[in-house]
C-alpha cells in the first residue's frame, strides 16, 4: 500500500512539474501577437537633417528637424519679395512629406481664396523653396525600416512694416 502511494505522488509531481518546465503555448501566442501590433501614427526615429544627429532624445531630434526646416525655408523665402503684403494677417498650412529616400515634397497647401488672389506667386515660391532644400535628410524609421512621414507646417503671412 505504501508503495502505491509513493508511485501516485511521483506521478502527480511529474505531471504538474512539466507545466513549470515548458511554457504554455497560449502565452507564447499572446507574446507574438503583442509583438506584431504596430502603431502607424508614431515613428521610432523622426526625419533628420545632418545637423540634428547630435540630439540625444527623439523629441529633441523632432524639434531640431522642424526648426531647421523652418530656418532653411525662411532663409530661402526671405530673398524674394512678395507683392500685396498689405493684407491682414493670415496663416496657411502646408502638408510636407518626407519619403523613404529622404526627399522632402509638398503634398498640399491649405489657404483661403483671398490669399490666393492677393499673392498668386506664393505656391510657386513654396514649391521652389522645398525643391531647393538639400537631399541629405535621413527618413523616418519604424522598427529600423524607412517610412514616409508627413508634417503640417503653419506659415504666418503678415504685412511688412
Short mmCIF file of N, CA and C in Angstrom, two decimals:
data_model
loop_
_atom_site.label_atom_id
_atom_site.label_comp_id
_atom_site.label_asym_id
_atom_site.label_seq_id
_atom_site.Cartn_x
_atom_site.Cartn_y
_atom_site.Cartn_z
N UNK A 1 0.81 -1.18 0.00
CA UNK A 1 0.00 0.00 0.00
C UNK A 1 0.87 1.27 0.00
N UNK A 2 1.88 1.25 0.79
CA UNK A 2 2.81 2.38 0.84
C UNK A 2 3.46 2.61 -0.52
N UNK A 3 3.81 1.54 -1.19
CA UNK A 3 4.45 1.62 -2.49
C UNK A 3 3.52 2.27 -3.52
N UNK A 4 2.22 1.97 -3.50
CA UNK A 4 1.26 2.56 -4.41
C UNK A 4 1.10 4.06 -4.14
N UNK A 5 1.12 4.46 -2.90
CA UNK A 5 1.01 5.88 -2.53
C UNK A 5 2.21 6.66 -3.03
N UNK A 6 3.38 6.10 -2.94
CA UNK A 6 4.61 6.76 -3.40
C UNK A 6 4.56 6.92 -4.92
N UNK A 7 4.13 5.88 -5.63
CA UNK A 7 4.04 5.94 -7.08
C UNK A 7 3.01 6.99 -7.50
N UNK A 8 1.90 7.08 -6.81
CA UNK A 8 0.87 8.07 -7.12
C UNK A 8 1.41 9.49 -6.90
N UNK A 9 2.13 9.72 -5.84
CA UNK A 9 2.71 11.04 -5.55
C UNK A 9 3.74 11.40 -6.61
N UNK A 10 4.56 10.45 -7.04
CA UNK A 10 5.57 10.71 -8.07
C UNK A 10 4.90 11.06 -9.39
N UNK A 11 3.84 10.35 -9.73
CA UNK A 11 3.13 10.62 -10.98
C UNK A 11 2.51 12.02 -10.95
N UNK A 12 1.93 12.40 -9.82
CA UNK A 12 1.32 13.73 -9.69
C UNK A 12 2.38 14.82 -9.79
N UNK A 13 3.51 14.64 -9.12
CA UNK A 13 4.59 15.63 -9.14
C UNK A 13 5.15 15.78 -10.55
N UNK A 14 5.37 14.67 -11.23
CA UNK A 14 5.91 14.72 -12.59
C UNK A 14 4.91 15.39 -13.53
N UNK A 15 3.66 15.11 -13.39
CA UNK A 15 2.64 15.69 -14.26
C UNK A 15 2.56 17.20 -14.09
N UNK A 16 2.55 17.70 -12.87
CA UNK A 16 2.45 19.13 -12.64
C UNK A 16 3.76 19.84 -12.86
N UNK A 17 4.88 19.20 -12.69
CA UNK A 17 6.16 19.86 -12.90
C UNK A 17 6.43 20.11 -14.37
N UNK A 18 5.82 19.36 -15.26
CA UNK A 18 6.00 19.59 -16.69
C UNK A 18 5.43 20.93 -17.11
N UNK A 19 4.38 21.40 -16.44
CA UNK A 19 3.82 22.70 -16.75
C UNK A 19 4.79 23.82 -16.40
N UNK A 20 5.60 23.62 -15.39
CA UNK A 20 6.56 24.64 -15.00
C UNK A 20 7.79 24.64 -15.89
N UNK A 21 8.14 23.50 -16.43
CA UNK A 21 9.35 23.40 -17.26
C UNK A 21 9.11 24.01 -18.63
N UNK A 22 8.03 23.64 -19.29
CA UNK A 22 7.76 24.17 -20.64
C UNK A 22 6.66 25.21 -20.54
N UNK A 23 6.87 26.38 -21.18
CA UNK A 23 5.84 27.42 -21.11
C UNK A 23 4.60 27.00 -21.90
N UNK A 24 3.50 27.57 -21.51
CA UNK A 24 2.25 27.26 -22.18
C UNK A 24 2.23 27.91 -23.56
N UNK A 25 1.58 27.26 -24.49
CA UNK A 25 1.52 27.78 -25.86
C UNK A 25 0.72 29.06 -25.94
N UNK A 26 -0.26 29.24 -25.08
CA UNK A 26 -1.08 30.45 -25.15
C UNK A 26 -0.25 31.68 -24.80
N UNK A 27 0.67 31.59 -23.86
CA UNK A 27 1.49 32.75 -23.53
C UNK A 27 2.44 33.08 -24.66
N UNK A 28 2.95 32.09 -25.34
CA UNK A 28 3.81 32.35 -26.50
C UNK A 28 3.01 32.99 -27.62
N UNK A 29 1.81 32.53 -27.83
CA UNK A 29 0.96 33.09 -28.87
C UNK A 29 0.59 34.53 -28.53
N UNK A 30 0.27 34.81 -27.28
CA UNK A 30 -0.07 36.17 -26.87
C UNK A 30 1.12 37.10 -27.01
N UNK A 31 2.31 36.63 -26.67
CA UNK A 31 3.50 37.44 -26.81
C UNK A 31 3.76 37.75 -28.28
N UNK A 32 3.57 36.79 -29.15
CA UNK A 32 3.76 37.02 -30.58
C UNK A 32 2.75 38.02 -31.10
N UNK A 33 1.52 37.98 -30.64
CA UNK A 33 0.51 38.93 -31.07
C UNK A 33 0.83 40.34 -30.60
N UNK A 34 1.29 40.48 -29.37
CA UNK A 34 1.66 41.79 -28.85
C UNK A 34 2.83 42.36 -29.62
N UNK A 35 3.74 41.51 -30.06
CA UNK A 35 4.92 41.97 -30.77
C UNK A 35 4.57 42.44 -32.18
N UNK A 36 3.48 41.97 -32.75
CA UNK A 36 3.13 42.35 -34.11
C UNK A 36 2.21 43.55 -34.18
N UNK A 37 1.74 44.07 -33.07
CA UNK A 37 0.89 45.26 -33.07
C UNK A 37 1.79 46.47 -33.32
N UNK A 38 1.48 47.22 -34.38
CA UNK A 38 2.30 48.36 -34.77
C UNK A 38 1.44 49.61 -34.75
N UNK A 39 1.95 50.65 -34.12
CA UNK A 39 1.27 51.95 -34.11
C UNK A 39 1.74 52.72 -35.33
N UNK A 40 0.87 52.89 -36.31
CA UNK A 40 1.25 53.54 -37.56
C UNK A 40 1.24 55.07 -37.45
N UNK A 41 0.80 55.60 -36.34
CA UNK A 41 0.78 57.04 -36.17
C UNK A 41 2.05 57.59 -35.56
N UNK A 42 2.89 56.74 -35.05
CA UNK A 42 4.15 57.16 -34.43
C UNK A 42 5.31 56.47 -35.12
N UNK A 43 6.44 57.15 -35.14
CA UNK A 43 7.66 56.56 -35.69
C UNK A 43 8.68 56.44 -34.56
N UNK A 44 9.65 55.56 -34.75
CA UNK A 44 10.69 55.40 -33.74
C UNK A 44 11.73 56.52 -33.84
N UNK A 45 12.09 56.88 -35.07
CA UNK A 45 13.07 57.94 -35.31
C UNK A 45 12.47 58.91 -36.33
N UNK A 46 12.46 60.19 -35.99
CA UNK A 46 11.93 61.21 -36.88
C UNK A 46 12.95 61.52 -37.97
N UNK A 47 12.52 62.14 -39.08
CA UNK A 47 13.49 62.51 -40.11
C UNK A 47 14.51 63.49 -39.54
N UNK A 48 15.71 63.43 -40.06
CA UNK A 48 16.79 64.24 -39.51
C UNK A 48 17.60 64.91 -40.61
N UNK A 49 17.92 66.19 -40.40
CA UNK A 49 18.98 66.82 -41.17
C UNK A 49 20.29 66.37 -40.51
N UNK A 50 21.38 66.45 -41.23
CA UNK A 50 22.66 66.02 -40.66
C UNK A 50 23.03 66.83 -39.43
N UNK A 51 22.56 68.08 -39.35
CA UNK A 51 22.86 68.94 -38.19
C UNK A 51 22.19 68.45 -36.91
N UNK A 52 21.15 67.62 -37.03
CA UNK A 52 20.36 67.20 -35.87
C UNK A 52 20.79 65.83 -35.32
N UNK A 53 21.83 65.24 -35.85
CA UNK A 53 22.26 63.91 -35.39
C UNK A 53 22.77 63.90 -33.96
N UNK A 54 23.22 65.04 -33.46
CA UNK A 54 23.81 65.06 -32.12
C UNK A 54 22.78 65.22 -31.00
N UNK A 55 21.50 65.32 -31.33
CA UNK A 55 20.46 65.42 -30.30
C UNK A 55 20.29 64.06 -29.63
N UNK A 56 20.07 64.07 -28.31
CA UNK A 56 20.07 62.82 -27.56
C UNK A 56 18.71 62.11 -27.50
N UNK A 57 17.60 62.84 -27.58
CA UNK A 57 16.29 62.17 -27.47
C UNK A 57 15.49 62.35 -28.75
N UNK A 58 14.49 61.52 -28.90
CA UNK A 58 13.65 61.54 -30.09
C UNK A 58 12.88 62.86 -30.20
N UNK A 59 12.40 63.37 -29.07
CA UNK A 59 11.65 64.62 -29.09
C UNK A 59 12.54 65.78 -29.51
N UNK A 60 13.79 65.80 -29.02
CA UNK A 60 14.72 66.86 -29.40
C UNK A 60 15.09 66.75 -30.87
N UNK A 61 15.21 65.53 -31.39
CA UNK A 61 15.51 65.35 -32.80
C UNK A 61 14.36 65.86 -33.66
N UNK A 62 13.13 65.59 -33.25
CA UNK A 62 11.96 66.07 -33.99
C UNK A 62 11.91 67.59 -33.97
N UNK A 63 12.12 68.18 -32.82
CA UNK A 63 12.12 69.63 -32.69
C UNK A 63 13.24 70.25 -33.53
N UNK A 64 14.41 69.63 -33.50
CA UNK A 64 15.54 70.12 -34.28
C UNK A 64 15.21 70.07 -35.77
N UNK A 65 14.60 68.97 -36.23
CA UNK A 65 14.24 68.86 -37.64
C UNK A 65 13.26 69.95 -38.04
N UNK A 66 12.23 70.15 -37.23
CA UNK A 66 11.22 71.17 -37.56
C UNK A 66 11.83 72.57 -37.57
N UNK A 67 12.65 72.88 -36.57
CA UNK A 67 13.28 74.21 -36.51
C UNK A 67 14.25 74.42 -37.66
N UNK A 68 15.01 73.40 -38.00
CA UNK A 68 15.95 73.51 -39.11
C UNK A 68 15.20 73.67 -40.43
N UNK A 69 14.10 72.97 -40.61
CA UNK A 69 13.29 73.10 -41.81
C UNK A 69 12.74 74.52 -41.93
N UNK A 70 12.21 75.05 -40.84
CA UNK A 70 11.68 76.41 -40.84
C UNK A 70 12.79 77.41 -41.11
N UNK A 71 13.94 77.23 -40.48
CA UNK A 71 15.07 78.15 -40.67
C UNK A 71 15.51 78.18 -42.13
N UNK A 72 15.63 77.01 -42.74
CA UNK A 72 16.07 76.94 -44.14
C UNK A 72 15.02 77.52 -45.08
N UNK A 73 13.75 77.28 -44.80
CA UNK A 73 12.70 77.87 -45.64
C UNK A 73 12.65 79.39 -45.50
N UNK A 74 12.83 79.89 -44.28
CA UNK A 74 12.84 81.34 -44.08
C UNK A 74 14.01 81.98 -44.81
N UNK A 75 15.14 81.32 -44.78
CA UNK A 75 16.33 81.83 -45.45
C UNK A 75 16.10 81.95 -46.96
N UNK A 76 15.43 80.94 -47.52
CA UNK A 76 15.18 80.94 -48.96
C UNK A 76 14.09 81.95 -49.33
N UNK A 77 13.00 81.97 -48.57
CA UNK A 77 11.88 82.84 -48.92
C UNK A 77 12.13 84.31 -48.59
N UNK A 78 13.05 84.60 -47.68
CA UNK A 78 13.31 86.00 -47.34
C UNK A 78 13.97 86.75 -48.49
N UNK A 79 14.58 86.04 -49.42
CA UNK A 79 15.24 86.68 -50.55
C UNK A 79 14.25 87.17 -51.59
N UNK A 80 13.07 86.61 -51.62
CA UNK A 80 12.08 87.01 -52.62
C UNK A 80 11.08 87.97 -51.99
N UNK A 81 10.63 88.90 -52.79
CA UNK A 81 9.66 89.89 -52.32
C UNK A 81 8.30 89.57 -52.91
N UNK A 82 7.38 89.32 -52.04
CA UNK A 82 6.01 89.01 -52.48
C UNK A 82 5.22 90.30 -52.56
N UNK A 83 4.39 90.38 -53.57
CA UNK A 83 3.54 91.55 -53.72
C UNK A 83 2.31 91.43 -52.83
N UNK A 84 1.65 92.54 -52.63
CA UNK A 84 0.37 92.61 -51.92
C UNK A 84 0.45 92.07 -50.50
N UNK A 85 1.49 92.46 -49.78
CA UNK A 85 1.56 92.06 -48.38
C UNK A 85 0.91 93.08 -47.46
N UNK A 86 0.03 93.91 -48.01
CA UNK A 86 -0.68 94.88 -47.18
C UNK A 86 -1.99 94.31 -46.64
N UNK A 87 -2.19 93.04 -46.86
CA UNK A 87 -3.41 92.39 -46.38
C UNK A 87 -3.32 92.11 -44.88
N UNK A 88 -4.41 91.63 -44.33
CA UNK A 88 -4.43 91.26 -42.91
C UNK A 88 -3.60 90.00 -42.70
N UNK A 89 -3.32 89.73 -41.47
CA UNK A 89 -2.55 88.52 -41.13
C UNK A 89 -3.31 87.27 -41.59
N UNK A 90 -2.56 86.27 -42.05
CA UNK A 90 -3.18 85.02 -42.46
C UNK A 90 -2.19 83.90 -42.17
N UNK A 91 -2.71 82.72 -41.92
CA UNK A 91 -1.88 81.54 -41.70
C UNK A 91 -2.29 80.49 -42.72
N UNK A 92 -1.30 80.02 -43.46
CA UNK A 92 -1.57 78.93 -44.39
C UNK A 92 -0.91 77.68 -43.84
N UNK A 93 -1.45 76.54 -44.18
CA UNK A 93 -0.93 75.26 -43.72
C UNK A 93 -0.38 74.49 -44.92
N UNK A 94 0.85 74.01 -44.78
CA UNK A 94 1.50 73.29 -45.86
C UNK A 94 1.76 71.87 -45.37
N UNK A 95 1.19 70.89 -46.08
CA UNK A 95 1.44 69.48 -45.76
C UNK A 95 2.72 69.05 -46.46
N UNK A 96 3.72 68.66 -45.67
CA UNK A 96 5.03 68.29 -46.19
C UNK A 96 5.26 66.80 -45.96
N UNK A 97 5.74 66.12 -47.00
CA UNK A 97 6.02 64.69 -46.95
C UNK A 97 7.52 64.47 -47.04
N UNK A 98 8.04 63.65 -46.12
CA UNK A 98 9.43 63.18 -46.21
C UNK A 98 9.31 61.70 -46.57
N UNK A 99 9.73 61.34 -47.80
CA UNK A 99 9.53 59.96 -48.24
C UNK A 99 10.65 59.05 -47.73
N UNK A 100 10.60 57.78 -48.14
CA UNK A 100 11.53 56.78 -47.61
C UNK A 100 12.97 57.00 -48.09
N UNK A 101 13.16 57.80 -49.14
CA UNK A 101 14.52 58.13 -49.58
C UNK A 101 15.04 59.40 -48.94
N UNK A 102 14.21 60.09 -48.17
CA UNK A 102 14.63 61.32 -47.51
C UNK A 102 14.35 62.57 -48.33
N UNK A 103 13.57 62.47 -49.38
CA UNK A 103 13.23 63.63 -50.20
C UNK A 103 12.02 64.34 -49.59
N UNK A 104 12.09 65.65 -49.57
CA UNK A 104 11.02 66.47 -49.00
C UNK A 104 10.19 67.03 -50.13
N UNK A 105 8.86 66.93 -50.02
CA UNK A 105 7.97 67.47 -51.05
C UNK A 105 6.71 68.01 -50.40
N UNK A 106 6.03 68.87 -51.16
CA UNK A 106 4.76 69.44 -50.69
C UNK A 106 3.62 68.58 -51.22
N UNK A 107 2.74 68.18 -50.33
CA UNK A 107 1.57 67.40 -50.71
C UNK A 107 0.40 68.33 -51.03
N UNK A 108 0.16 69.29 -50.14
CA UNK A 108 -0.97 70.19 -50.33
C UNK A 108 -0.73 71.49 -49.58
N UNK A 109 -1.27 72.57 -50.13
CA UNK A 109 -1.20 73.88 -49.48
C UNK A 109 -2.63 74.31 -49.17
N UNK A 110 -2.91 74.54 -47.90
CA UNK A 110 -4.25 74.95 -47.46
C UNK A 110 -4.24 76.45 -47.21
N UNK A 111 -4.97 77.20 -48.04
CA UNK A 111 -5.07 78.65 -47.87
C UNK A 111 -6.43 79.10 -48.33
N UNK A 112 -6.81 80.29 -47.91
CA UNK A 112 -8.12 80.79 -48.32
C UNK A 112 -8.02 81.48 -49.68
N UNK A 113 -9.14 81.74 -50.27
CA UNK A 113 -9.18 82.30 -51.63
C UNK A 113 -8.66 83.73 -51.67
N UNK A 114 -8.80 84.48 -50.59
CA UNK A 114 -8.31 85.85 -50.56
C UNK A 114 -6.78 85.86 -50.66
N UNK A 115 -6.14 84.95 -49.96
CA UNK A 115 -4.68 84.86 -50.03
C UNK A 115 -4.24 84.44 -51.43
N UNK A 116 -4.97 83.53 -52.04
CA UNK A 116 -4.64 83.09 -53.40
C UNK A 116 -4.73 84.25 -54.39
N UNK A 117 -5.73 85.12 -54.23
CA UNK A 117 -5.89 86.27 -55.14
C UNK A 117 -4.82 87.32 -54.90
N UNK A 118 -4.51 87.58 -53.64
CA UNK A 118 -3.58 88.67 -53.34
C UNK A 118 -2.11 88.28 -53.55
N UNK A 119 -1.79 87.00 -53.37
CA UNK A 119 -0.40 86.54 -53.56
C UNK A 119 -0.41 85.31 -54.46
N UNK A 120 -0.58 85.48 -55.76
CA UNK A 120 -0.67 84.31 -56.64
C UNK A 120 0.65 83.54 -56.77
N UNK A 121 1.77 84.19 -56.52
CA UNK A 121 3.08 83.53 -56.67
C UNK A 121 3.51 82.76 -55.42
N UNK A 122 2.67 82.72 -54.41
CA UNK A 122 3.03 82.05 -53.16
C UNK A 122 3.25 80.55 -53.34
N UNK A 123 2.37 79.90 -54.08
CA UNK A 123 2.51 78.45 -54.30
C UNK A 123 3.83 78.12 -54.98
N UNK A 124 4.14 78.84 -56.06
CA UNK A 124 5.39 78.54 -56.79
C UNK A 124 6.61 78.82 -55.92
N UNK A 125 6.54 79.86 -55.09
CA UNK A 125 7.66 80.15 -54.20
C UNK A 125 7.86 79.02 -53.19
N UNK A 126 6.77 78.51 -52.63
CA UNK A 126 6.87 77.41 -51.67
C UNK A 126 7.41 76.14 -52.33
N UNK A 127 6.93 75.82 -53.54
CA UNK A 127 7.42 74.63 -54.23
C UNK A 127 8.91 74.77 -54.56
N UNK A 128 9.33 75.97 -55.00
CA UNK A 128 10.76 76.19 -55.30
C UNK A 128 11.60 76.10 -54.03
N UNK A 129 11.08 76.63 -52.93
CA UNK A 129 11.82 76.60 -51.67
C UNK A 129 12.02 75.17 -51.18
N UNK A 130 10.99 74.37 -51.26
CA UNK A 130 11.10 72.97 -50.83
C UNK A 130 12.03 72.20 -51.76
N UNK A 131 11.95 72.48 -53.07
CA UNK A 131 12.81 71.78 -54.03
C UNK A 131 14.27 72.13 -53.83
N UNK A 132 14.56 73.32 -53.31
CA UNK A 132 15.95 73.73 -53.14
C UNK A 132 16.57 73.25 -51.83
N UNK A 133 15.78 72.57 -50.99
CA UNK A 133 16.32 72.02 -49.76
C UNK A 133 17.28 70.87 -50.10
N UNK A 134 18.29 70.66 -49.26
CA UNK A 134 19.24 69.58 -49.55
C UNK A 134 18.58 68.21 -49.43
N UNK A 135 19.08 67.29 -50.20
CA UNK A 135 18.54 65.93 -50.18
C UNK A 135 19.16 65.10 -49.06
N UNK A 136 20.00 65.71 -48.25
CA UNK A 136 20.68 64.98 -47.18
C UNK A 136 19.81 64.91 -45.93
N UNK A 137 18.66 64.26 -46.05
CA UNK A 137 17.75 64.09 -44.93
C UNK A 137 17.59 62.60 -44.69
N UNK A 138 17.79 62.20 -43.44
CA UNK A 138 17.55 60.80 -43.09
C UNK A 138 16.04 60.63 -42.90
N UNK A 139 15.43 59.63 -43.56
CA UNK A 139 13.98 59.46 -43.42
C UNK A 139 13.59 58.96 -42.04
N UNK A 140 12.31 59.00 -41.75
CA UNK A 140 11.79 58.45 -40.50
C UNK A 140 11.99 56.94 -40.50
N UNK A 141 12.15 56.38 -39.31
CA UNK A 141 12.34 54.94 -39.18
C UNK A 141 11.28 54.37 -38.24
N UNK A 142 10.74 53.22 -38.63
CA UNK A 142 9.84 52.45 -37.78
C UNK A 142 10.38 51.04 -37.74
N UNK A 143 10.84 50.61 -36.58
CA UNK A 143 11.47 49.30 -36.40
C UNK A 143 12.66 49.12 -37.34
N UNK A 144 13.40 50.20 -37.56
CA UNK A 144 14.59 50.14 -38.39
C UNK A 144 14.31 50.20 -39.88
N UNK A 145 13.06 50.36 -40.29
CA UNK A 145 12.69 50.41 -41.70
C UNK A 145 12.31 51.84 -42.06
N UNK A 146 12.87 52.41 -43.15
CA UNK A 146 12.47 53.76 -43.56
C UNK A 146 11.00 53.82 -43.94
N UNK A 147 10.31 54.84 -43.45
CA UNK A 147 8.88 55.02 -43.73
C UNK A 147 8.63 56.47 -44.11
N UNK A 148 7.51 56.70 -44.81
CA UNK A 148 7.08 58.06 -45.13
C UNK A 148 6.58 58.74 -43.87
N UNK A 149 6.79 60.04 -43.77
CA UNK A 149 6.23 60.80 -42.66
C UNK A 149 5.72 62.13 -43.20
N UNK A 150 4.64 62.59 -42.59
CA UNK A 150 4.00 63.82 -43.06
C UNK A 150 3.93 64.83 -41.91
N UNK A 151 4.21 66.07 -42.24
CA UNK A 151 4.17 67.16 -41.28
C UNK A 151 3.27 68.26 -41.83
N UNK A 152 2.60 68.96 -40.95
CA UNK A 152 1.85 70.14 -41.34
C UNK A 152 2.60 71.35 -40.80
N UNK A 153 3.05 72.18 -41.72
CA UNK A 153 3.85 73.34 -41.38
C UNK A 153 2.98 74.59 -41.49
N UNK A 154 2.73 75.29 -40.38
CA UNK A 154 1.97 76.54 -40.47
C UNK A 154 2.90 77.68 -40.89
N UNK A 155 2.45 78.46 -41.85
CA UNK A 155 3.23 79.62 -42.31
C UNK A 155 2.37 80.86 -42.10
N UNK A 156 2.90 81.78 -41.33
CA UNK A 156 2.17 83.01 -41.00
C UNK A 156 2.58 84.09 -42.00
N UNK A 157 1.59 84.67 -42.65
CA UNK A 157 1.82 85.77 -43.58
C UNK A 157 1.37 87.03 -42.88
N UNK A 158 2.29 87.97 -42.79
CA UNK A 158 1.96 89.23 -42.13
C UNK A 158 2.47 90.38 -42.98
N UNK A 159 1.82 91.53 -42.90
CA UNK A 159 2.24 92.68 -43.70
C UNK A 159 3.59 93.20 -43.21
N UNK A 160 4.38 93.71 -44.18
CA UNK A 160 5.67 94.31 -43.82
C UNK A 160 5.41 95.68 -43.20
N UNK A 161 6.21 95.96 -42.22
CA UNK A 161 6.05 97.25 -41.54
C UNK A 161 7.11 98.20 -41.96
#
